[in-house]
């Protein structure tokens, strides 16, 4: 007991107060995921009860459940694939573990647990939310253990399949390019999955009568859904509700057995692979050389350096690929929402909402890369200070690079959005102003936070970065809503001067963003001077 | 020549360098020796213009401070843990540092340096893939390639193989003959004993002795290690030995 208490204590206590805050924040996140799972399930059940007969309820519910499981499992598997490569082959902890008298199979188990905890946590929490509302449909009390085990078998299976995919690809492709290939593959799969789920249009279930539903359910029974591990609990639920408890137990046991067989294969493959894959083996011949010219100014040199480092960093590239995948999914959704039909009223709101999303993607881009850069800044700062250059140029070069990158992305995204929504000219102009204003705000703020916490590890879960993201989320939502409703207001009130109202909306937004941006800019300058 | 007069440096309310006055002569190899954490690296960072301190630090190019770019252009500073852009190759890194210093070096001269340190086969490999020794050699080349007037080196032999150490020693002697100001900080007293023209011993940020090694000797047999232990008053040394 004492051992476990010490273990728990070591997780919670690391000697710094901010880690407690991080712990409470993650606790809050856990509660949120659980509540989302539970509420979503309640909403689905209520809507189903209102719209369809009891005899269809069970089938429809399980179909919904399997679609949800399919989405969760797909996303978790993709992240699992990316994470596994690092954990099994690139983690520095591996060198430490292999220097100790530990068997390779034990190292494999240790690595597997790390990935399992990482990839299964959200699925299990979400499922727990669903499970907690199941009593409304099924009599699960007698079969709760079977159902719990079926839920547990899902992450076990998808984690082991993901690891197996990574190992097989690594065996076929070798260590060098497999990661990039896997990443591209994952992003492609995420896009395909989203498109497939959208194609099924599950929300139409709420608007159908029972005859249409029959046809729809046939359409829903797509073959790939049947092969998803996310479907396991749904099948177990169906078996239980039909009174076939023994079949349910056998099915769950088979799933668990399958996951253990897969893990044994993975463990065997790892013994063969781990020795061959240590160390960094980057190709050198294919790299484009850093192009330094005599006439380059210090700022240009630093910019060129940043771009080269960015392009050569595999992790950055992996993030960029994911980012591109996200954009593809986002625009598919924008197009889909538009086709659902609606009035100008909804169009304006969704346009501004989507603009807000574009800007928030920019903010998260900045958070990931900007703070990532600044983690290494302390040593770089000292190095640059030993050279005959002004340290301020480094920060300016980075700011300009981020500003350009984000603006290029946002303007490109805006163009795509315009193709979907085709709003009026003044809305386009406001959007462009928004983009430039917001991005400079995000960058000034990120710069200030990174300078303020220069001595700390600013990873994505650190308090300053979380604060940055939350603050931006709040501000962007607030300002885009003002705009959306401001625009609708101007369109519907005909007696007042339209231009005047539009002007006041623009002025308000500019004032808010410009004012906050200015504060952070001044604070950053002061910080740079004191470095 | 670098003249420091009464310099002080504090960090987190702790005095790291305490009223230090000394002259690092031109055409000499000046060694800074001291125990761990006495302020050697901080002193070199001050002399390299990385940290600002109180007191006078005069050179031929004006006072040393973070904004004295004229001095920094003539400086080669090898840090204790050299900084690298790991995704650049050694050659790119050296080119970048040269460009940031606004200095130019012919390709023959670059090749000469690579050959000197047996780096010719590693110049197009990312620094992240190089061994510790090859990284240290890259850092040394980037420090010396622009023919600086002032050379500061903090633990320069870290990670170097015996051949690399020998070459570095020869280079330092050659640079001394060119009448440059060379300051080296090290824990390896054998190297200091062979190369040092002048030694500065510091303890708790204060100067406790300085001068030629022969001046610091009490008797002819005394080695630098014994001098160091005597000067730093390591009375408990015998007690520590008994624990082995």
XYZ file of C-alpha atoms in Angstrom:
775
model
C 0.000 0.000 0.000
C 2.816 2.334 0.988
C 4.549 1.645 -2.332
C 1.469 2.725 -4.281
C 1.059 5.826 -2.145
C 4.662 6.813 -2.862
C 4.074 6.148 -6.558
C 0.975 8.328 -6.543
C 2.838 11.003 -4.598
C 5.682 10.995 -7.139
C 3.181 11.572 -9.948
C 1.453 14.430 -8.180
C 4.400 16.141 -6.595
C 7.340 17.422 -8.551
C 8.335 20.245 -6.275
C 6.864 23.111 -8.246
C 3.522 24.722 -7.636
C 2.626 25.102 -11.289
C 2.622 21.310 -11.654
C -0.244 21.143 -9.198
C -2.095 23.584 -11.397
C -1.332 21.398 -14.409
C -2.671 18.419 -12.492
C -5.926 20.216 -11.677
C -6.245 21.364 -15.270
C -5.846 17.813 -16.548
C -8.419 16.712 -13.960
C -10.741 19.355 -15.303
C -10.121 18.086 -18.827
C -10.926 14.523 -17.730
C -14.236 15.656 -16.263
C -14.982 17.586 -19.469
C -14.342 14.553 -21.709
C -16.458 12.372 -19.456
C -19.284 14.929 -19.393
C -19.167 15.369 -23.169
C -19.483 11.594 -23.578
C -22.378 11.440 -21.180
C -24.259 14.477 -22.510
C -23.783 13.456 -26.125
C -25.206 10.093 -25.336
C -28.184 11.579 -23.522
C -28.900 13.912 -26.430
C -28.719 11.041 -28.918
C -31.028 8.894 -26.839
C -33.565 11.702 -26.332
C -33.619 12.551 -30.014
C -33.994 8.890 -30.967
C -36.785 8.283 -28.495
C -38.629 11.318 -29.892
C -38.204 10.387 -33.560
C -38.329 6.632 -34.017
C -40.189 3.577 -32.795
C -38.886 1.425 -30.008
C -38.164 -1.525 -32.312
C -35.633 0.539 -34.263
C -34.185 2.249 -31.275
C -31.779 -0.493 -30.358
C -30.365 -0.979 -33.868
C -30.082 2.737 -34.518
C -28.411 3.284 -31.193
C -25.856 0.565 -31.732
C -25.147 1.885 -35.224
C -24.558 5.312 -33.769
C -22.380 3.814 -31.138
C -20.300 1.969 -33.712
C -19.886 5.104 -35.856
C -18.734 7.008 -32.788
C -16.413 4.152 -31.863
C -15.121 4.093 -35.416
C -14.247 7.803 -35.347
C -12.622 7.610 -31.914
C -10.679 4.487 -32.778
C -9.513 5.912 -36.103
C -8.223 9.121 -34.587
C -6.600 7.293 -31.662
C -4.977 4.775 -34.033
C -3.491 7.499 -36.176
C -1.958 9.321 -33.245
C -0.851 5.951 -31.894
C 1.002 5.160 -35.138
C 2.878 8.451 -35.008
C 3.625 8.139 -31.302
C 4.734 4.476 -31.491
C 7.584 5.205 -33.845
C 9.099 7.683 -31.415
C 8.429 5.596 -28.343
C 9.817 2.332 -29.739
C 12.765 3.624 -31.696
C 13.658 7.231 -30.972
C 13.062 7.794 -27.267
C 16.271 8.538 -25.358
C 14.898 6.505 -22.445
C 15.427 3.416 -24.631
C 19.213 3.748 -24.388
C 18.914 3.874 -20.635
C 16.608 0.852 -20.504
C 18.791 -1.234 -22.806
C 21.854 -0.441 -20.701
C 20.179 -2.229 -17.774
C 19.725 -5.978 -17.349
C 16.155 -5.874 -18.690
C 14.776 -8.281 -21.300
C 13.687 -6.867 -24.669
C 10.185 -8.228 -24.075
C 10.029 -6.284 -20.804
C 11.180 -3.132 -22.558
C 8.481 -3.794 -25.147
C 5.878 -4.119 -22.400
C 7.078 -0.889 -20.792
C 6.840 0.946 -24.140
C 3.464 -0.613 -24.878
C 2.020 0.541 -21.557
C 3.217 4.061 -22.286
C 1.422 4.097 -25.634
C -1.622 2.300 -24.261
C -2.110 4.852 -21.490
C -1.587 7.665 -23.947
C -3.880 6.410 -26.681
C -6.600 4.762 -24.644
C -7.261 7.452 -22.043
C -9.617 9.594 -24.139
C -11.392 6.552 -25.584
C -11.938 5.023 -22.153
C -13.155 8.300 -20.658
C -15.494 8.905 -23.525
C -16.761 5.335 -23.339
C -17.238 5.649 -19.588
C -19.581 8.549 -20.303
C -21.538 6.395 -22.721
C -21.531 3.431 -20.375
C -22.958 5.522 -17.562
C -26.111 6.201 -19.574
C -26.563 2.696 -20.922
C -28.950 1.691 -18.174
C -31.619 3.641 -20.035
C -31.534 1.126 -22.891
C -30.164 -2.151 -21.658
C -30.273 -4.302 -18.642
C -26.524 -4.432 -18.252
C -26.216 -5.000 -14.537
C -25.739 -8.741 -14.924
C -23.289 -8.366 -17.780
C -21.359 -5.297 -16.684
C -17.999 -7.120 -16.538
C -18.387 -8.478 -20.072
C -19.257 -5.019 -21.323
C -16.340 -3.427 -19.471
C -13.961 -6.006 -20.917
C -15.324 -5.399 -24.406
C -14.587 -1.683 -23.941
C -11.094 -2.516 -22.701
C -10.436 -4.796 -25.679
C -10.953 -1.900 -28.116
C -7.868 0.183 -27.171
C -5.899 -3.043 -26.686
C -6.648 -4.106 -30.243
C -6.141 -0.768 -31.943
C -2.935 -0.050 -30.039
C -1.487 -3.440 -30.960
C -2.617 -3.081 -34.596
C -1.013 0.377 -34.773
C 2.244 -0.949 -33.320
C 2.149 -3.855 -35.737
C 1.638 -1.460 -38.677
C 4.607 0.634 -37.527
C 6.807 -2.449 -37.141
C 5.813 -3.887 -40.505
C 6.351 -0.592 -42.312
C 9.670 -0.161 -40.561
C 10.749 -3.631 -41.602
C 9.788 -2.997 -45.207
C 10.981 0.600 -45.567
C 13.917 0.721 -43.173
C 14.333 3.378 -40.525
C 15.080 6.369 -42.689
C 11.921 7.424 -44.434
C 9.342 5.284 -42.692
C 8.288 7.975 -40.263
C 7.398 10.491 -42.927
C 5.580 7.802 -44.865
C 3.593 6.752 -41.812
C 2.697 10.330 -41.048
C 1.469 10.989 -44.560
C -0.447 7.731 -44.454
C -2.096 8.679 -41.152
C -3.129 12.110 -42.386
C -4.554 10.587 -45.530
C -6.525 8.101 -43.429
C -7.917 10.806 -41.132
C -9.166 12.680 -44.183
C -10.712 9.556 -45.706
C -12.436 8.663 -42.433
C -13.928 12.113 -41.994
C -15.175 12.171 -45.535
C -16.627 8.664 -45.144
C -18.461 9.533 -41.929
C -19.774 12.741 -43.457
C -20.947 10.786 -46.475
C -23.047 8.597 -44.197
C -24.752 11.736 -42.822
C -25.769 10.129 -39.535
C -27.738 13.226 -38.426
C -30.377 12.377 -41.044
C -31.505 9.621 -38.708
C -33.347 12.235 -36.687
C -35.465 13.352 -39.623
C -36.514 9.940 -41.011
C -39.568 7.836 -40.769
C -39.254 4.085 -40.276
C -39.430 3.129 -43.965
C -36.633 5.492 -44.900
C -34.746 4.249 -41.905
C -34.676 0.701 -43.236
C -32.964 1.855 -46.425
C -30.658 4.093 -44.496
C -29.552 1.381 -42.117
C -28.599 -0.783 -45.068
C -26.493 2.057 -46.382
C -24.937 2.523 -42.983
C -23.841 -1.089 -42.816
C -20.689 -0.257 -44.678
C -18.128 -3.036 -44.747
C -15.279 -0.999 -43.263
C -17.376 -0.254 -40.206
C -17.636 -3.937 -39.459
C -13.862 -4.272 -39.337
C -13.379 -1.422 -36.894
C -12.443 -2.418 -33.350
C -14.754 0.412 -32.261
C -17.665 -1.805 -33.268
C -16.909 -4.456 -30.614
C -18.876 -2.928 -27.688
C -21.876 -2.300 -29.966
C -21.959 -5.949 -30.976
C -21.599 -7.078 -27.376
C -24.466 -4.763 -26.428
C -26.672 -6.225 -29.156
C -25.897 -9.755 -28.038
C -26.623 -8.900 -24.407
C -29.912 -7.205 -25.268
C -30.962 -10.282 -27.259
C -30.361 -12.424 -24.194
C -27.286 -14.110 -25.690
C -24.957 -13.457 -22.775
C -22.809 -16.514 -23.412
C -22.149 -15.417 -26.996
C -21.266 -11.953 -25.718
C -18.746 -13.431 -23.271
C -17.213 -15.641 -25.989
C -16.980 -12.732 -28.400
C -15.278 -10.498 -25.805
C -12.875 -13.287 -24.866
C -11.993 -13.779 -28.543
C -11.269 -10.060 -28.907
C -9.026 -10.047 -25.852
C -7.261 -13.147 -27.132
C -6.744 -11.493 -30.514
C -5.153 -8.462 -28.884
C -2.770 -10.678 -26.888
C -1.793 -12.624 -30.022
C -1.099 -9.344 -31.828
C 0.983 -8.123 -28.908
C 3.003 -11.331 -28.844
C 3.757 -10.907 -32.555
C 4.754 -7.277 -31.943
C 7.012 -8.267 -29.051
C 8.679 -10.880 -31.261
C 9.186 -8.336 -34.071
C 10.611 -5.771 -31.653
C 13.353 -8.178 -30.648
C 14.439 -8.223 -34.284
C 14.001 -4.522 -34.928
C 15.281 -2.587 -31.947
C 18.978 -3.272 -32.569
C 18.865 -2.097 -36.143
C 17.085 1.150 -35.515
C 19.108 3.059 -32.967
C 20.621 6.412 -33.755
C 19.832 9.193 -36.166
C 20.434 8.264 -39.759
C 19.379 11.243 -41.736
C 20.075 11.274 -45.434
C 22.600 13.920 -46.384
C 22.668 13.818 -50.152
C 19.016 14.886 -50.576
C 19.283 17.905 -48.268
C 19.180 21.325 -49.854
C 22.165 23.326 -48.679
C 21.683 26.444 -46.546
C 22.011 29.183 -49.135
C 24.189 31.967 -47.727
C 24.949 34.971 -49.921
C 27.458 37.750 -49.323
C 24.848 40.486 -49.482
C 22.557 38.817 -46.918
C 21.754 40.960 -43.912
C 21.853 39.448 -40.416
C 18.062 39.276 -40.342
C 17.926 37.478 -43.705
C 20.602 35.038 -42.549
C 18.668 34.256 -39.393
C 15.456 33.820 -41.399
C 17.151 31.444 -43.831
C 18.542 29.521 -40.901
C 15.091 29.219 -39.262
C 13.471 27.999 -42.492
C 16.200 25.399 -43.101
C 15.991 24.123 -39.536
C 12.215 23.956 -39.766
C 12.222 21.976 -43.000
C 14.833 19.538 -41.744
C 13.066 18.771 -38.490
C 11.014 15.611 -38.880
C 8.743 16.478 -35.989
C 7.900 19.851 -37.497
C 7.145 18.210 -40.809
C 4.926 15.691 -39.080
C 2.978 18.525 -37.447
C 2.723 20.313 -40.753
C 1.283 17.251 -42.441
C -1.287 16.870 -39.696
C -2.059 20.519 -40.124
C -2.665 20.088 -43.848
C -4.949 17.138 -43.080
C -6.887 19.301 -40.633
C -7.372 21.999 -43.240
C -8.687 19.436 -45.732
C -11.159 18.104 -43.165
C -12.174 21.600 -42.152
C -12.992 22.677 -45.687
C -14.877 19.540 -46.401
C -17.000 20.309 -43.352
C -17.467 23.948 -44.391
C -18.693 22.823 -47.799
C -20.924 20.222 -46.241
C -22.508 22.698 -43.793
C -23.152 25.110 -46.607
C -24.946 22.406 -48.588
C -27.226 21.638 -45.668
C -29.108 24.726 -46.761
C -29.989 27.825 -44.797
C -30.559 31.528 -44.902
C -28.127 34.400 -45.222
C -28.378 34.654 -41.470
C -26.754 31.250 -40.949
C -24.331 31.818 -43.794
C -22.938 34.937 -42.153
C -22.611 33.229 -38.804
C -20.938 30.130 -40.243
C -18.658 32.282 -42.403
C -17.431 34.236 -39.408
C -17.322 31.124 -37.291
C -15.118 29.468 -39.918
C -12.934 32.557 -40.096
C -12.558 32.303 -36.333
C -11.549 28.664 -36.734
C -8.929 29.611 -39.345
C -7.523 32.192 -36.981
C -7.479 29.737 -34.103
C -5.624 27.226 -36.244
C -3.095 30.006 -36.834
C -2.907 30.563 -33.075
C -2.282 26.874 -32.444
C 0.311 26.866 -35.220
C 2.070 29.734 -33.508
C 1.768 28.039 -30.121
C 3.296 24.829 -31.416
C 6.155 26.265 -33.434
C 6.837 29.608 -31.793
C 7.064 28.183 -28.286
C 8.905 25.181 -29.690
C 11.562 27.525 -31.021
C 11.820 29.452 -27.811
C 12.517 26.365 -25.737
C 15.947 26.355 -27.344
C 16.386 30.099 -27.125
C 18.252 30.348 -23.825
C 21.398 28.727 -25.188
C 20.987 30.270 -28.605
C 20.666 33.664 -26.959
C 24.061 33.257 -25.273
C 25.613 31.960 -28.479
C 24.309 34.891 -30.509
C 25.404 37.324 -27.831
C 28.979 36.146 -28.324
C 28.694 37.178 -31.983
C 28.753 40.767 -33.237
C 24.978 40.984 -33.789
C 22.046 42.549 -32.039
C 19.950 39.932 -30.221
C 16.756 41.842 -31.048
C 17.208 40.861 -34.714
C 16.688 37.198 -33.843
C 13.263 37.920 -32.368
C 12.317 40.240 -35.204
C 13.352 37.642 -37.790
C 11.214 35.003 -36.111
C 8.248 37.333 -35.724
C 8.363 38.246 -39.409
C 8.657 34.598 -40.441
C 5.665 33.583 -38.370
C 3.665 36.535 -39.513
C 4.328 35.692 -43.175
C 3.642 31.966 -42.710
C 0.375 32.554 -40.844
C -0.821 35.216 -43.254
C -0.102 33.014 -46.261
C -2.008 30.164 -44.657
C -4.934 32.331 -43.530
C -5.315 34.173 -46.822
C -5.215 30.855 -48.682
C -7.815 29.444 -46.271
C -9.911 32.577 -46.695
C -9.849 32.177 -50.467
C -11.155 28.631 -50.122
C -13.806 29.863 -47.733
C -14.866 32.564 -50.177
C -15.316 29.930 -52.855
C -17.779 28.148 -50.577
C -19.702 31.118 -49.154
C -19.245 33.934 -51.691
C -19.996 36.760 -49.242
C -20.232 40.439 -50.090
C -17.118 42.521 -50.733
C -17.156 44.409 -47.438
C -17.209 41.140 -45.487
C -14.167 39.980 -47.452
C -12.358 43.216 -46.593
C -13.215 42.873 -42.923
C -11.957 39.291 -42.967
C -8.625 40.377 -44.408
C -8.276 43.111 -41.767
C -9.177 40.506 -39.150
C -6.495 38.130 -40.334
C -3.690 40.680 -40.181
C -4.842 42.104 -36.881
C -5.349 38.787 -35.152
C -2.143 37.226 -36.366
C -0.072 40.168 -35.169
C -1.894 39.928 -31.838
C -1.171 36.194 -31.536
C 2.491 36.715 -32.392
C 2.996 39.650 -30.038
C 1.349 37.708 -27.270
C 3.313 34.526 -27.977
C 6.523 36.540 -28.030
C 5.750 38.135 -24.706
C 4.888 34.807 -23.069
C 8.005 33.133 -24.442
C 10.178 36.009 -23.219
C 8.470 36.133 -19.859
C 8.978 32.388 -19.312
C 12.302 32.063 -21.115
C 13.787 29.832 -18.425
C 10.906 27.382 -18.486
C 10.044 24.465 -20.709
C 7.192 25.884 -22.779
C 5.626 22.706 -24.074
C 2.060 22.591 -25.295
C 0.704 21.522 -21.866
C 2.557 24.135 -19.864
C 0.479 26.712 -18.056
C 1.648 29.782 -20.055
C 0.895 28.056 -23.367
C -2.458 26.772 -22.129
C -3.246 30.289 -20.974
C -2.239 31.576 -24.392
C -4.530 29.127 -26.178
C -7.493 29.701 -23.842
C -7.155 33.464 -23.997
C -7.016 33.376 -27.796
C -9.957 31.014 -27.922
C -12.000 33.381 -25.814
C -10.935 36.531 -27.649
C -11.406 35.120 -31.133
C -14.827 33.712 -30.274
C -15.856 37.003 -28.691
C -14.743 39.184 -31.589
C -16.049 36.904 -34.365
C -19.411 36.760 -32.640
C -19.546 40.556 -32.404
C -18.833 40.663 -36.117
C -21.288 37.958 -37.101
C -24.183 39.465 -35.186
C -23.108 42.990 -36.105
C -23.326 42.096 -39.785
C -26.705 40.427 -39.360
C -27.905 43.464 -37.452
C -26.904 45.818 -40.261
C -28.684 43.679 -42.812
C -31.949 43.427 -40.922
C -32.324 46.964 -39.640
C -33.135 49.015 -42.683
C -33.922 52.383 -41.188
C -30.432 53.180 -39.994
C -27.428 53.925 -42.074
C -25.869 50.644 -43.028
C -22.378 52.030 -43.536
C -22.400 53.644 -40.126
C -23.250 50.386 -38.413
C -20.690 48.411 -40.381
C -18.128 51.077 -39.541
C -18.876 50.836 -35.845
C -18.551 47.043 -35.909
C -15.189 47.258 -37.679
C -13.994 50.027 -35.393
C -14.920 48.038 -32.297
C -13.083 44.933 -33.470
C -10.008 46.882 -34.541
C -9.981 48.724 -31.255
C -10.163 45.564 -29.144
C -7.537 43.629 -31.065
C -5.227 46.554 -31.738
C -5.251 47.671 -28.123
C -4.409 44.230 -26.702
C -1.806 43.624 -29.416
C -0.138 46.947 -28.617
C 0.103 46.110 -24.924
C 1.888 42.829 -25.621
C 4.171 44.461 -28.176
C 5.349 47.055 -25.680
C 5.829 44.474 -22.954
C 7.840 42.254 -25.344
C 10.139 45.093 -26.362
C 10.844 45.874 -22.754
C 11.670 42.211 -22.115
C 14.010 41.947 -25.112
C 15.944 44.995 -23.935
C 16.390 43.476 -20.492
C 17.768 40.178 -21.822
C 45.346 42.372 -24.064
C 42.287 42.329 -21.835
C 42.406 44.338 -18.622
C 39.754 43.717 -16.044
C 39.442 45.918 -13.040
C 37.236 45.276 -10.058
C 34.545 43.382 -11.920
C 31.559 42.018 -10.058
C 28.724 39.781 -11.204
C 25.694 38.645 -9.225
C 22.995 36.165 -10.137
C 19.934 35.324 -8.029
C 21.303 37.491 -5.212
C 24.511 35.438 -5.123
C 27.906 36.937 -5.894
C 29.500 34.837 -8.614
C 32.459 37.121 -9.445
C 33.736 39.232 -6.596
C 35.979 42.298 -7.179
C 38.227 40.581 -9.702
C 41.175 42.493 -11.149
C 43.612 40.960 -13.608
C 45.399 41.513 -16.919
C 45.365 38.884 -19.650
C 48.479 39.587 -21.670
C 48.843 39.502 -25.441
C 51.088 36.796 -26.917
C 50.536 34.577 -23.913
C 48.313 31.619 -23.166
C 46.382 32.625 -20.045
C 44.782 29.819 -18.077
C 41.938 30.217 -15.602
C 41.808 27.376 -13.088
C 39.538 26.720 -10.155
C 37.195 24.166 -8.628
C 33.700 23.472 -9.978
C 31.282 26.364 -9.560
C 33.817 29.052 -8.618
C 32.871 31.287 -11.549
C 35.276 30.334 -14.365
C 32.538 29.954 -16.982
C 30.811 33.124 -15.783
C 34.079 35.033 -16.069
C 34.569 33.790 -19.627
C 30.972 34.703 -20.468
C 31.642 38.214 -19.192
C 34.840 38.427 -21.249
C 32.909 37.080 -24.255
C 30.327 39.859 -23.968
C 27.516 37.444 -23.155
C 26.921 38.755 -19.626
C 27.239 42.350 -18.527
C 28.995 43.050 -15.254
C 30.146 46.005 -13.232
C 33.790 47.157 -13.376
C 36.162 47.885 -16.233
C 36.977 45.336 -18.958
C 39.120 47.135 -21.488
C 40.470 45.839 -24.793
C 42.026 47.398 -27.895
C 38.494 47.606 -29.271
C 36.936 49.392 -26.326
C 35.234 48.121 -23.198
C 33.681 44.668 -23.297
C 29.919 44.778 -23.155
C 27.027 43.050 -24.893
C 26.782 45.890 -27.417
C 30.492 46.095 -28.375
C 30.187 44.432 -31.790
C 33.612 45.637 -32.949
C 35.250 43.565 -30.202
C 32.975 40.591 -30.847
C 33.919 40.572 -34.523
C 37.531 39.996 -33.432
C 36.605 37.404 -30.848
C 36.505 33.628 -31.017
C 34.602 32.196 -28.060
C 34.289 28.465 -27.503
C 31.635 27.895 -24.855
C 31.747 25.091 -22.307
C 28.728 23.436 -23.924
C 28.912 24.726 -27.481
C 25.682 25.739 -29.110
C 24.744 24.139 -32.424
C 21.896 24.210 -34.870
C 21.713 20.447 -34.932
C 19.931 20.130 -38.236
C 22.626 22.052 -40.094
C 25.752 20.330 -41.357
C 29.154 21.314 -39.896
C 29.993 23.180 -43.074
C 26.705 25.103 -43.064
C 27.072 25.921 -39.391
C 30.593 27.282 -39.889
C 29.445 29.297 -42.923
C 26.536 30.714 -40.955
C 28.741 31.750 -38.024
C 31.219 33.364 -40.433
C 28.428 35.274 -42.165
C 26.987 36.444 -38.855
C 30.447 37.740 -37.976
C 30.603 39.380 -41.442
C 33.868 37.561 -42.150
C 34.955 35.720 -45.257
C 37.261 32.752 -45.531
C 38.543 31.138 -48.709
C 37.498 27.583 -49.458
C 41.162 26.516 -49.272
C 41.444 27.939 -45.789
C 38.276 26.114 -44.766
C 39.606 22.903 -46.244
C 42.847 23.385 -44.335
C 40.944 23.571 -41.045
C 38.860 20.498 -41.884
C 41.974 18.545 -42.759
C 43.698 19.725 -39.605
C 40.966 18.179 -37.472
C 40.324 15.219 -39.809
C 36.808 16.514 -40.428
C 36.848 16.445 -44.197
C 34.499 13.420 -44.406
C 32.018 14.811 -41.899
C 31.355 18.300 -43.201
C 28.136 17.390 -44.996
C 26.577 15.420 -42.180
C 24.028 17.077 -39.878
C 25.569 17.975 -36.532
C 22.905 15.844 -34.816
C 24.488 12.754 -36.385
C 28.065 13.628 -35.436
C 29.943 12.145 -32.484
C 30.677 14.305 -29.448
C 34.287 14.729 -30.535
C 33.333 15.763 -34.079
C 30.883 18.312 -32.661
C 33.616 19.752 -30.438
C 35.932 19.973 -33.455
C 33.196 21.792 -35.395
C 32.855 24.251 -32.507
C 36.639 24.772 -32.338
C 36.868 25.405 -36.092
C 33.972 27.886 -35.950
C 35.786 29.660 -33.088
C 39.157 29.957 -34.804
C 38.529 29.982 -38.548
C 38.102 33.770 -38.840
C 41.546 34.365 -37.306
C 40.327 36.229 -34.206
C 42.466 38.588 -32.137
C 40.987 37.312 -28.906
C 40.473 33.620 -28.230
C 38.388 32.440 -25.285
C 38.027 28.725 -24.703
C 36.033 27.063 -21.965
C 37.050 23.419 -21.472
C 38.210 23.105 -25.086
C 39.373 19.465 -24.869
C 35.937 18.136 -23.833
C 35.230 15.056 -25.944
C 38.381 15.337 -28.064
C 40.491 12.266 -28.839
C 44.240 12.324 -27.981
C 45.118 13.384 -31.533
C 42.583 16.189 -31.380
C 43.981 17.351 -28.023
C 47.511 17.364 -29.411
C 46.443 19.357 -32.491
C 44.572 21.875 -30.362
C 47.638 22.382 -28.172
C 49.775 23.012 -31.267
C 47.203 25.458 -32.612
C 47.180 27.396 -29.341
C 50.963 27.648 -29.404
C 50.853 28.836 -33.040
C 48.185 31.443 -32.215
C 50.291 32.671 -29.287
C 53.179 33.279 -31.667
C 50.847 35.501 -33.721
C 50.662 37.731 -30.615
C 47.019 37.005 -29.819
C 45.274 37.172 -26.478
C 44.342 33.623 -25.498
C 42.321 32.718 -22.415
C 41.564 29.088 -21.609
C 39.595 27.653 -18.732
C 40.141 24.015 -17.848
C 40.105 21.404 -15.127
C 42.828 19.382 -16.796
C 45.885 20.718 -15.056
C 48.357 18.681 -17.136
C 47.392 20.738 -20.176
C 47.625 23.981 -18.256
C 51.027 22.977 -16.909
C 52.387 22.380 -20.413
C 50.888 25.392 -22.145
C 50.267 28.133 -19.602
C 52.326 31.272 -19.662
C 50.122 32.808 -17.059
C 47.698 31.271 -14.592
C 44.786 32.873 -12.786
C 43.495 30.835 -9.846
C 40.045 31.745 -8.614
C 37.994 30.602 -5.671
C 34.451 31.707 -4.843
C 34.658 34.310 -7.601
C 37.784 35.888 -6.142
C 41.330 35.903 -7.458
C 43.555 34.006 -5.048
C 46.732 33.833 -7.109
C 48.107 34.660 -10.515
C 51.318 34.655 -12.483
C 53.754 32.317 -14.147
C 53.703 28.716 -12.903
C 57.355 28.916 -11.882
C 56.525 32.004 -9.795
C 53.754 30.115 -8.045
C 55.950 27.142 -7.169
C 57.224 26.872 -3.612
C 59.892 24.419 -4.638
C 61.196 23.097 -7.944
C 59.399 19.702 -7.738
C 55.970 21.093 -7.120
C 53.482 20.305 -9.886
C 50.567 22.510 -10.850
C 48.178 20.065 -9.148
C 50.026 20.516 -5.836
C 50.155 24.270 -6.325
C 46.443 24.296 -6.999
C 45.604 22.229 -3.915
C 47.830 24.425 -1.789
C 46.418 27.674 -3.121
C 42.794 26.613 -2.904
C 43.398 25.362 0.654
C 41.931 21.922 0.166
C 42.800 20.820 3.700
C 40.319 17.999 3.666
C 41.951 16.444 0.597
C 43.804 13.787 2.640
C 40.580 12.972 4.447
C 38.761 12.538 1.156
C 41.556 10.293 -0.136
C 41.169 8.004 2.850
C 37.573 7.371 1.832
C 38.597 5.834 -1.496
